[in-house]
XYZ file of C-alpha atoms in Angstrom:
565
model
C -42.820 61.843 -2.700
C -39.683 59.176 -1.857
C -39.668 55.964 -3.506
C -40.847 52.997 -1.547
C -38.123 50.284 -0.646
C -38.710 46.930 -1.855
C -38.554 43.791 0.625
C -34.805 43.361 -0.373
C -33.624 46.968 0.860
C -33.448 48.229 -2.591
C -34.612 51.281 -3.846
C -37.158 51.128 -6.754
C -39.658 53.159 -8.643
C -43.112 53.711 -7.752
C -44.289 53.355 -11.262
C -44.745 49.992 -12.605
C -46.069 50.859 -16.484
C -44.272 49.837 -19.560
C -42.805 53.006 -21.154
C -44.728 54.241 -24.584
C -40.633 53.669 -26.360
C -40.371 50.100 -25.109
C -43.902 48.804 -25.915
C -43.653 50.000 -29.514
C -40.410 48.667 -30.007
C -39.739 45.856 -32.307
C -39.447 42.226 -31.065
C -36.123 41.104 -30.265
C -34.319 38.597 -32.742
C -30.947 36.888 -32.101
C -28.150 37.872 -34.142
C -27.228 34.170 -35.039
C -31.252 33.749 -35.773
C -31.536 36.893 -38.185
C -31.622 36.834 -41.751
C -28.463 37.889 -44.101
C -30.708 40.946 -45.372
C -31.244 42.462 -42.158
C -29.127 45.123 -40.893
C -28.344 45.995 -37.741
C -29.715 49.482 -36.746
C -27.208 51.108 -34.438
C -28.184 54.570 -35.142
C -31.766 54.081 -33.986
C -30.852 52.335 -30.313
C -33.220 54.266 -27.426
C -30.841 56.043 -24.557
C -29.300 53.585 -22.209
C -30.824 55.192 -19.160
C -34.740 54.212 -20.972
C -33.455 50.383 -21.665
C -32.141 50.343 -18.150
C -35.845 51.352 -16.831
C -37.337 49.341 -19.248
C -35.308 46.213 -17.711
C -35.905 47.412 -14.333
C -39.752 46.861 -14.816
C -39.724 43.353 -15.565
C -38.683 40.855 -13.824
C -35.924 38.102 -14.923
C -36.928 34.935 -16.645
C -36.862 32.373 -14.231
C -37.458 28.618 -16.329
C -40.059 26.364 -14.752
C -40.299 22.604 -14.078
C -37.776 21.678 -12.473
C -39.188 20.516 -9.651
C -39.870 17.282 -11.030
C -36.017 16.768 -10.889
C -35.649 17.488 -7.469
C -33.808 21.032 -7.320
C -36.348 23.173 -6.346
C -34.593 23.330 -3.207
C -30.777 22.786 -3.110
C -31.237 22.104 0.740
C -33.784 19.296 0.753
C -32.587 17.742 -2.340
C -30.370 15.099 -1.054
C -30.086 11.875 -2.650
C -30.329 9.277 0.426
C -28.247 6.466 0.119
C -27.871 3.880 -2.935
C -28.927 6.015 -5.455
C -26.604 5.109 -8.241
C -23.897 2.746 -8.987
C -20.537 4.154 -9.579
C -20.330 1.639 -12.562
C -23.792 2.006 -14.012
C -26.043 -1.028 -14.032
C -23.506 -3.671 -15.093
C -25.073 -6.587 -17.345
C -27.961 -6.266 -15.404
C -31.563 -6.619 -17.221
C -33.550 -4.838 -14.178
C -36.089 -2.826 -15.861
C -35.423 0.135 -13.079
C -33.690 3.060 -14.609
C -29.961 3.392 -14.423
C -28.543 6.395 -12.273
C -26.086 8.961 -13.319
C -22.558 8.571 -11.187
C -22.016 12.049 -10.384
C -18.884 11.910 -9.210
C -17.884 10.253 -12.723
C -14.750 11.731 -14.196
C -15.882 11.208 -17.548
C -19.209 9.945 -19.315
C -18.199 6.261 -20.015
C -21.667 5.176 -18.668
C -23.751 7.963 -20.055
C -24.572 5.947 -23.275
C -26.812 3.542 -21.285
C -27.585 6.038 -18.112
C -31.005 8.012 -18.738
C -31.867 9.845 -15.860
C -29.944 12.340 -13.304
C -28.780 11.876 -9.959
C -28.401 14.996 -7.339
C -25.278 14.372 -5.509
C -25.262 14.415 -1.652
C -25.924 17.712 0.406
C -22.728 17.267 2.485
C -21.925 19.666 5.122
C -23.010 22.811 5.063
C -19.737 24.622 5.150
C -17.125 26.175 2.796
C -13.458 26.659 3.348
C -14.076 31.026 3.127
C -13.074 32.953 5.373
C -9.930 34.636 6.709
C -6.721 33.090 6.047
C -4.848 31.873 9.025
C -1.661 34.292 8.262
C -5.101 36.765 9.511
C -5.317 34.788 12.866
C -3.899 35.462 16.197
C -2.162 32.055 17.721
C -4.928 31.702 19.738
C -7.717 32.259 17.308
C -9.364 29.220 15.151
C -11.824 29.026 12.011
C -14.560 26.984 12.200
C -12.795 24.733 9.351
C -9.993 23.914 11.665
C -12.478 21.414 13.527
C -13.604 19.366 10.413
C -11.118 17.356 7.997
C -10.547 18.827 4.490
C -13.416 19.161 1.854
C -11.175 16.671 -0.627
C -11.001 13.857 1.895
C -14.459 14.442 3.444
C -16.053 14.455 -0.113
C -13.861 11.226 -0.950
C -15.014 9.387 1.857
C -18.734 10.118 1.621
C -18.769 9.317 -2.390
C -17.226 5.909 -1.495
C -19.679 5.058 1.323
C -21.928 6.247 -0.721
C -21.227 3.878 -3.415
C -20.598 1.186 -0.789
C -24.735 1.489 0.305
C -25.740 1.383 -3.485
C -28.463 -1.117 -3.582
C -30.440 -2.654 -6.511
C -34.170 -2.824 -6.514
C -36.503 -5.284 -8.088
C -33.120 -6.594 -9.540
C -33.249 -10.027 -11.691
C -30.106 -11.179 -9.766
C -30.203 -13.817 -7.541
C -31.609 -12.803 -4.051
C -28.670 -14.834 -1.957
C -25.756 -16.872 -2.769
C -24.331 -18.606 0.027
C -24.196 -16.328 2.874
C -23.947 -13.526 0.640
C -27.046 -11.127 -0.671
C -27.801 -7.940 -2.213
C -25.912 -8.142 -5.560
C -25.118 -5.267 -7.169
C -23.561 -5.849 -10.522
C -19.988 -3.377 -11.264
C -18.625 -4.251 -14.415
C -18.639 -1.097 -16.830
C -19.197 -3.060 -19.614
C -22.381 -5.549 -21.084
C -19.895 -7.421 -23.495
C -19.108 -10.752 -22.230
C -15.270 -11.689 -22.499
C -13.401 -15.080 -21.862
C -10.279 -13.635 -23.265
C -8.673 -13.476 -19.862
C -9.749 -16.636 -17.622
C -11.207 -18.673 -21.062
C -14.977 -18.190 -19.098
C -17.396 -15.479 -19.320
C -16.483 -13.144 -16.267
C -18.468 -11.141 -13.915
C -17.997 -9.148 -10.759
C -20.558 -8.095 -8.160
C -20.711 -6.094 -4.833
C -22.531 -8.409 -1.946
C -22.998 -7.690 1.676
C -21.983 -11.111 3.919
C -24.624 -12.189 5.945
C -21.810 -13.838 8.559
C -20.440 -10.633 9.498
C -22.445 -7.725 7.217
C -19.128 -5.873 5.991
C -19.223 -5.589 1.877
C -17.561 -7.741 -0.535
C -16.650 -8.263 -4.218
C -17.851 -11.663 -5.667
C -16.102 -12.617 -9.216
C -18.016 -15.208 -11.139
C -16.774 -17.227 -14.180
C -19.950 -18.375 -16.012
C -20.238 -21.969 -16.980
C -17.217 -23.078 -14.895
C -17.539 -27.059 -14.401
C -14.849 -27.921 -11.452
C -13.885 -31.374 -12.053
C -10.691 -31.576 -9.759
C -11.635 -30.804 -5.896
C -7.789 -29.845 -5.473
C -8.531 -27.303 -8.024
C -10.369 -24.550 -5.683
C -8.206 -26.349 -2.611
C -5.820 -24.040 -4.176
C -7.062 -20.815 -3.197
C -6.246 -21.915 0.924
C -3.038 -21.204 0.021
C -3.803 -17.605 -1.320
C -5.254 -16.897 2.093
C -1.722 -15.942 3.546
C -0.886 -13.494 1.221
C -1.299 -10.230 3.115
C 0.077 -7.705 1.112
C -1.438 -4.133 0.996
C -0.857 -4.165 -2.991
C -2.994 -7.563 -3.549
C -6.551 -7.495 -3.331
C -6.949 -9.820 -0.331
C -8.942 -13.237 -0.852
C -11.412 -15.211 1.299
C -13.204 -17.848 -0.282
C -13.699 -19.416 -3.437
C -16.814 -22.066 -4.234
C -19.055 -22.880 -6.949
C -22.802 -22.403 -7.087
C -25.678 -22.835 -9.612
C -28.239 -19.792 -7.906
C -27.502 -18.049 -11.931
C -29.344 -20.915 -13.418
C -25.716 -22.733 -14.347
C -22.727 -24.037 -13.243
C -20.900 -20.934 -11.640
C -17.540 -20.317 -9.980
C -17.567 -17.442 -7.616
C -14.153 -16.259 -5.978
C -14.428 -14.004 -2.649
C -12.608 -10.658 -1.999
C -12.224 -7.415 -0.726
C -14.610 -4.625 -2.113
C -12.276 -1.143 -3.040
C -15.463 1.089 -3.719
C -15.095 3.339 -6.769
C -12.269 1.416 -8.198
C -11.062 1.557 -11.544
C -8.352 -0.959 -13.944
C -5.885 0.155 -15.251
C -7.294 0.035 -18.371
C -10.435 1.910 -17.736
C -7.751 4.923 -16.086
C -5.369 4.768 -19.499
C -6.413 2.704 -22.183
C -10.243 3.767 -22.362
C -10.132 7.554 -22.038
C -6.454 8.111 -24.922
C -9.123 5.918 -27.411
C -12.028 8.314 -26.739
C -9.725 11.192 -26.739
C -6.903 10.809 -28.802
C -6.774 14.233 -29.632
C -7.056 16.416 -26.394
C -3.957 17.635 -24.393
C -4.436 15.318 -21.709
C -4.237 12.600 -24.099
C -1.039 13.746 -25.562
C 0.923 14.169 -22.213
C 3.017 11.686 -20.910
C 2.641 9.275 -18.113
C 4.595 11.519 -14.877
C 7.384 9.694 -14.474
C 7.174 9.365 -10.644
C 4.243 7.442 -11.266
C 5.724 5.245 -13.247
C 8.298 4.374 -10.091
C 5.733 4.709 -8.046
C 4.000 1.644 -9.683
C 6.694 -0.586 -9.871
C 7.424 -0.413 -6.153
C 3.829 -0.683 -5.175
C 3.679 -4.198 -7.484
C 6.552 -5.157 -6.765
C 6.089 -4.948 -3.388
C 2.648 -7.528 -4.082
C 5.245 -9.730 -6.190
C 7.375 -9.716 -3.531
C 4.738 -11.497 -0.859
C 3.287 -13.950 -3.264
C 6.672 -15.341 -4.335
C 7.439 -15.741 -1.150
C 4.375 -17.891 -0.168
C 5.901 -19.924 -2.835
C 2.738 -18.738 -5.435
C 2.474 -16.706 -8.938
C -0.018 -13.459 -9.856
C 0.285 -15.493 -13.275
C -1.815 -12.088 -14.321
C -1.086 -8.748 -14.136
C -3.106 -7.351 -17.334
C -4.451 -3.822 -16.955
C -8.414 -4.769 -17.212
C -7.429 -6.639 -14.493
C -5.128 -4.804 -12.132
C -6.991 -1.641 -10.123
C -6.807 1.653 -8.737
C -8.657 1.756 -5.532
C -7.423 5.507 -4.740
C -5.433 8.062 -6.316
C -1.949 6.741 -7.321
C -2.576 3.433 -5.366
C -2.890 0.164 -7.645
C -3.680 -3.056 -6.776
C -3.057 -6.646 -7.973
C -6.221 -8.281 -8.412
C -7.635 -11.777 -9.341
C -4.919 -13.179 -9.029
C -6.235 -16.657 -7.502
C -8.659 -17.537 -10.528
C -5.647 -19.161 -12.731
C -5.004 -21.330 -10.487
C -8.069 -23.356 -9.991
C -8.901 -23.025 -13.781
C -5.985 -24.097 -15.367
C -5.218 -26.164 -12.174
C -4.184 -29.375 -14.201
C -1.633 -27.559 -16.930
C -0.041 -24.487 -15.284
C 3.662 -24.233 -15.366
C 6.238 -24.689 -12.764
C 6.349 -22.041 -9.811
C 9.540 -20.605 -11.072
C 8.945 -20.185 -14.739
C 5.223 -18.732 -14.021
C 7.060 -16.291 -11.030
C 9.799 -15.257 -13.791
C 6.437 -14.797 -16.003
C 4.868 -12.304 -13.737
C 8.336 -9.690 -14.309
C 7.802 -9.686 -17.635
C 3.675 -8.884 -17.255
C 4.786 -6.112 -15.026
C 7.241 -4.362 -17.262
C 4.153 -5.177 -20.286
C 1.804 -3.251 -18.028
C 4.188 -0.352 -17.125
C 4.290 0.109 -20.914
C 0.503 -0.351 -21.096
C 0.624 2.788 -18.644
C 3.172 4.784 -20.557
C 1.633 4.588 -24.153
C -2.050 5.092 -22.745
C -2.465 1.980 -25.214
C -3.023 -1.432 -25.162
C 0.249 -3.683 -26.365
C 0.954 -6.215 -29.064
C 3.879 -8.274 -29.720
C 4.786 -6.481 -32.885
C 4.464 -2.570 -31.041
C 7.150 -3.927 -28.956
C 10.003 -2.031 -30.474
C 8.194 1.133 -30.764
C 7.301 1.084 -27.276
C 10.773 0.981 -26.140
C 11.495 3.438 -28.417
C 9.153 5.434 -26.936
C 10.412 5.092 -23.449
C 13.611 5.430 -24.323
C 12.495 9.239 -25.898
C 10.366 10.399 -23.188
C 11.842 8.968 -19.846
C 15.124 8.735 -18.098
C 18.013 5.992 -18.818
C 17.323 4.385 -15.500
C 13.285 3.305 -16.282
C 14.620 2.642 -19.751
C 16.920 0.007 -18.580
C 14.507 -1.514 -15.381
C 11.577 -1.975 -18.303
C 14.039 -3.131 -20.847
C 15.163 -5.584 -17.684
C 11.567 -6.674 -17.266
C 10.378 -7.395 -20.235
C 13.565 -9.469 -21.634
C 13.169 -13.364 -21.493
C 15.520 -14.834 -18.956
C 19.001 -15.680 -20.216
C 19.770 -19.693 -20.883
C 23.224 -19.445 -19.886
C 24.413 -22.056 -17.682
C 24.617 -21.083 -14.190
C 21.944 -18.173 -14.487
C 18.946 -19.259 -12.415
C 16.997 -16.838 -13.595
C 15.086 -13.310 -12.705
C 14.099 -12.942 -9.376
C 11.939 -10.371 -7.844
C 14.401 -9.038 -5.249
C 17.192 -8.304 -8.002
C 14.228 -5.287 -9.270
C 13.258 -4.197 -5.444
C 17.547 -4.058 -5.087
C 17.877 -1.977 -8.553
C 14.903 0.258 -7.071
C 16.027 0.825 -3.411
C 16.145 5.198 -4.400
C 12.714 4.483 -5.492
C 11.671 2.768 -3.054
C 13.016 5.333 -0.256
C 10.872 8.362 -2.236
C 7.942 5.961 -2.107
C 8.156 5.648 1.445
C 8.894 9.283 2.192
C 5.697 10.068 0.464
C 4.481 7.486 2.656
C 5.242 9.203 5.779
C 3.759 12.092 4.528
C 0.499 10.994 3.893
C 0.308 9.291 7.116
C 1.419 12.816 8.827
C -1.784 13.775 6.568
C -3.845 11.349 7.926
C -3.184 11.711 11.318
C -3.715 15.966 11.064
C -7.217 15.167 9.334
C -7.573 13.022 12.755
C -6.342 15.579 15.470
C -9.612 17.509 13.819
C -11.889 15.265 14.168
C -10.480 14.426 18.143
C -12.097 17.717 19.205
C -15.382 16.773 17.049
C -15.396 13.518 19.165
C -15.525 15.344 22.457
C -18.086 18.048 21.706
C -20.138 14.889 20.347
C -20.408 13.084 23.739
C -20.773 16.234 25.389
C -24.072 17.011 23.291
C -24.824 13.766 23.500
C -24.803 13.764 27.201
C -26.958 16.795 27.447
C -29.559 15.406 25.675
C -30.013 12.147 27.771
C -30.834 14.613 30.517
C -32.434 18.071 29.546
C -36.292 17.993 29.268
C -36.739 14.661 30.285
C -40.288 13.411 30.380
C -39.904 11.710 33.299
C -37.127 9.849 36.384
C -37.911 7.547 38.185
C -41.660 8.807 38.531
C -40.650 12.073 39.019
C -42.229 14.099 35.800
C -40.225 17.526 37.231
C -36.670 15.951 37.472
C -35.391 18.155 34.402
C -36.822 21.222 35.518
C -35.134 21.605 38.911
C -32.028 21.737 40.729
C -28.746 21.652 38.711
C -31.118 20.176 35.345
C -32.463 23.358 35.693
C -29.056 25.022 34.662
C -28.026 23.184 32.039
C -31.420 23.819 30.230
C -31.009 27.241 30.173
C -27.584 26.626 29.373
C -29.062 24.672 26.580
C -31.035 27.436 25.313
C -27.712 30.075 26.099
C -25.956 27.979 23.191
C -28.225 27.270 20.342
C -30.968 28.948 21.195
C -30.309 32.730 20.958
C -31.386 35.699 19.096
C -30.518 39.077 18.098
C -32.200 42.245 18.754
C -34.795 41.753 15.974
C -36.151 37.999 17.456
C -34.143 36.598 14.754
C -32.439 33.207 15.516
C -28.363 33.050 15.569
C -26.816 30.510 13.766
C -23.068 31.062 15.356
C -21.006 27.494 14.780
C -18.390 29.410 16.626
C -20.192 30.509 19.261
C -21.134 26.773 19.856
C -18.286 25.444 19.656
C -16.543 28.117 21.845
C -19.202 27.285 24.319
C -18.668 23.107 24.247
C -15.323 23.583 24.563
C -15.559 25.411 27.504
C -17.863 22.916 29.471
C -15.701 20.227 28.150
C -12.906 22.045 29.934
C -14.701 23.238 33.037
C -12.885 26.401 33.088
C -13.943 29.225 35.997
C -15.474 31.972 32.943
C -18.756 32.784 34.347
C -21.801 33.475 31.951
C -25.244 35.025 32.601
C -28.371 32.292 31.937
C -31.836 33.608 31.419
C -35.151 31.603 31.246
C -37.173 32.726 28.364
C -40.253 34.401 30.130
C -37.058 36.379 31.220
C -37.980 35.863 35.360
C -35.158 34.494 36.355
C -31.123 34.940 35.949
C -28.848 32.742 36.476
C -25.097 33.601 37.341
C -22.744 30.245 36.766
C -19.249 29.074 35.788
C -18.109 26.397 32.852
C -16.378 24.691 35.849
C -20.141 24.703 37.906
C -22.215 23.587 34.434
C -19.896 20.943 34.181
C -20.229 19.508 37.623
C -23.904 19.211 36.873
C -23.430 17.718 33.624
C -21.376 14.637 35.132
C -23.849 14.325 38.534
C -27.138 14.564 36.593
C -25.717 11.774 33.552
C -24.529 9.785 36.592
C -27.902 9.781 37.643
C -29.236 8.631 34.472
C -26.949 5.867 34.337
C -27.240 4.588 37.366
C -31.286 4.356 36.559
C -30.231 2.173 33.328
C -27.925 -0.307 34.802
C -30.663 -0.842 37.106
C -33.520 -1.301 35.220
């Protein structure tokens, strides 16, 4: 008698009973589990062909309970929106649970961070297929119409992070015009090592204009001086895309004291400096990544990006005044920031040095923090030597000198007025041109990512418009509007596109076939295609160029109705 075949179209046995070998053979026990005095018995091993059958009859361990974690199904088990913070719960003392980043690069939160987080269930697509050395000229994959996995998955992790929200939080519920607080320091320890004040930094949404922003608070700031946080008007004009822009600055007592809160930009899944470098050689000062040096591209690459910041606050006739790396970020791969910039200058409003010594100042914290970068270490006065040392082992002549440039104290000679900031752009112009060619690159990137998503703009509005007018309920009071005429067409035309199915009943899920399809009405081109109704009575002969026609008469219908009404 043949075998039957199993659901799966694979062959199997009829039989289902344990053989008499296998259920009077001795229970397994691990190797690493077994005692010393137990042998292994290779002589006595049963034929491969009855372990095979013995295998065959019982099915594989499958472990149970996960469902209570949400991965049951990989398809439903998206995480909606502001499900964890990318920096853990901050200082916070909200009893809710803290949520797992899962895009984390390392476990830097996982110490305080007790329960898991499924990521997002992004787009159900892969880059497999054929190769496009396989493809005709004519011929497209279905990845050619959506940007790149990297820069899709980017995006969506920082929006993600951007709609992060804080339930039942102990936070104040509005501070000014701004609300939701979401707290994003990585650390609980309070520090006034920096400004001389407890620091803190928060996401809030404005409710002026709703768009997200990054509130830094100095805790039991008294402002005594009103020309103090006048001072920040002036930071207003610094527009510089390597400065963290700033908006406001005011003081507020909604944390129960006398708080200072300064206004900027929100960069969503930033990190410092320090947090990139310092943090990460400490925990592993043993691995391989730990013990490779800085590239040294990066190194330029740095320079000409602060510089660059340097560059438009001296001009504005200002100082950073700090450039430390807890302090300066990364918003983006190789892309660094100078941040908080403003805060010295309303807290140390009544003693701060002249413009040019403090401007002088902020070379020599730049060619600090380049070294900062380069050792994967934090810097003292007496590592100094060693550091140059260092960078004078491992890198070229030419960063040797521009660090050794930065970091020396102005010369007291008479005449010399001093370091200025163009002298290092001038000493850095080869730099500088590299820096923009990779500029120019990117943007060629940016804009190819674009051209992708310029055909996924048009099929859009094409779906978009078929909807507003197949199987409406009713037009102006007539209930049978969608079911005659030219409507008629385009809802078997709907039903030609996504609605087919092969010879078994099954439904076809063809992206190409879709989009092939769109792109045709979009075009209006003269290919005729065969439309059925589904009780299969009548047949329908009709060009792109004829469905499309219909498609612009029957929407200017509809909108005609709605400026009316």
């Amino acid at each position: 008698m043949p075998s039957s075949l199993a659901s799966n179209g694979v062959q199997t046995s009829k039989a289902k009973a344990i053989s008499p070998k296998a259920a009077i053979a001795a229970p397994f026990k691990p190797r690493g589990l077994a005692g010393a005095d137990t042998p292994t018995s290779f002589g006595s091993a049963e034929p491969t062909h009855q372990i095979q059958q013995w295998a065959n009859d019982h099915q594989e361990f499958v472990p149970q309970g996960f469902e209570q974690y949400g991965l049951a199904d990989a398809n439903t088990a998206a995480v909606g929106l502001g499900q964890y913070d990318s920096y853990g719960l901050g200082h916070s003392s909200s009893a809710v649970p803290a949520q797992i980043n899962p895009y984390a690069q390392d476990d830097m939160g996982a110490a305080y961070q007790s329960t898991f987080s499924q990521p997002l269930n992004y787009h159900l697509y892969a880059p497999l297929g054929p190769h496009r050395e396989n493809l005709l000229a004519y011929q497209r994959t279905v990845h050619d119409f959506f940007i790149s996995d990297a820069l899709r998955e980017e995006l969506q992790r920082k929006s993600e992070a951007s709609r992060q929200i804080l339930p039942n939080s102990t936070l104040p519920q509005q501070i000014d015009h701004f609300h939701s607080l979401v707290p994003l320091d990585t650390s609980h320890i309070k520090s006034a090592t920096t400004f001389g004040y407890p620091s803190w930094v928060y996401k809030a949404t404005s409710a002026k204009d709703g768009n997200l922003y990054a509130l830094r608070r100095l805790e039991g700031y008294r402002l005594t001086n009103e020309r103090a946080i006048r001072s920040v008007q002036a930071w207003k004009k610094v527009d510089n895309g390597s400065v963290v822009t700033i908006h406001d600055a005011f003081t507020t007592r909604a944390f129960g004291d006398s708080s200072l809160i300064f206004v900027t930009d929100y960069h969503p899944l930033s990190k410092t400096v320090a947090d990139e470098y310092i943090t990460p050689s400490l925990r592993h000062q043993n691995s391989r990544h730990h013990m490779q040096p800085v590239p040294e591209q990066l190194l330029w690459s740095y320079l000409v990006q602060i510089g660059s910041g340097l560059k438009s606050i001296h001009e504005n006739g200002l100082a950073a005044r700090l450039i430390d790396a807890s302090k300066v970020l990364l918003t983006s791969k190789n892309r660094i920031r100078l941040n908080g910039c403003a805060v010295l200058d309303v807290v140390h409003h009544d003693s701060i040095p002249s413009i040019e010594a403090s401007q002088q100042e902020d070379l020599e914290l730049l060619g600090r923090l380049i070294l900062v970068v380069a050792l994967r270490n934090a810097l003292n006065g007496q590592e100094m030597g060693k550091a140059m040392e260092y960078i004078s082992r491992v890198y070229t002549p030419k960063l040797t000198e521009v660090v050794t440039w930065l970091i020396t104290p102005p010369s007291g000679q008479k005449g010399f007025s001093g370091k200025k900031v163009g002298m290092l752009l001038e000493g850095l112009g080869p730099q500088i041109a590299l820096a923009l060619d990779e500029t120019l690159h990117q943007n060629d990137a940016v804009l190819a990512e674009m051209n992708r998503e310029v055909e996924n703009a048009r099929v859009t509005r094409l779906m978009m418009k078929l909807n507003y007018i197949n199987e409406r309920p009713e037009f102006e009071h007539d209930a049978r509007w969608s079911e005659t005429g030219e409507r008629y067409q385009l809802k078997l035309f709907r039903d030609y596109v996504f609605h087919q199915v092969d010879e078994q009943g099954k439904p076809v899920v063809d992206v190409t076939h879709v989009l092939s399809c769109l792109g045709k009405l979009d075009v209006g081109v003269d290919e005729r295609i065969n439309l059925i109704s589904r009780d299969e009575q009548t047949c329908i002969v009709v060009s792109y160029k004829e469905l499309k026609r219909a498609v612009e008469s029957a929407f200017q219908e509809v909108q005609k109705a709605s400026r009316r009404n």
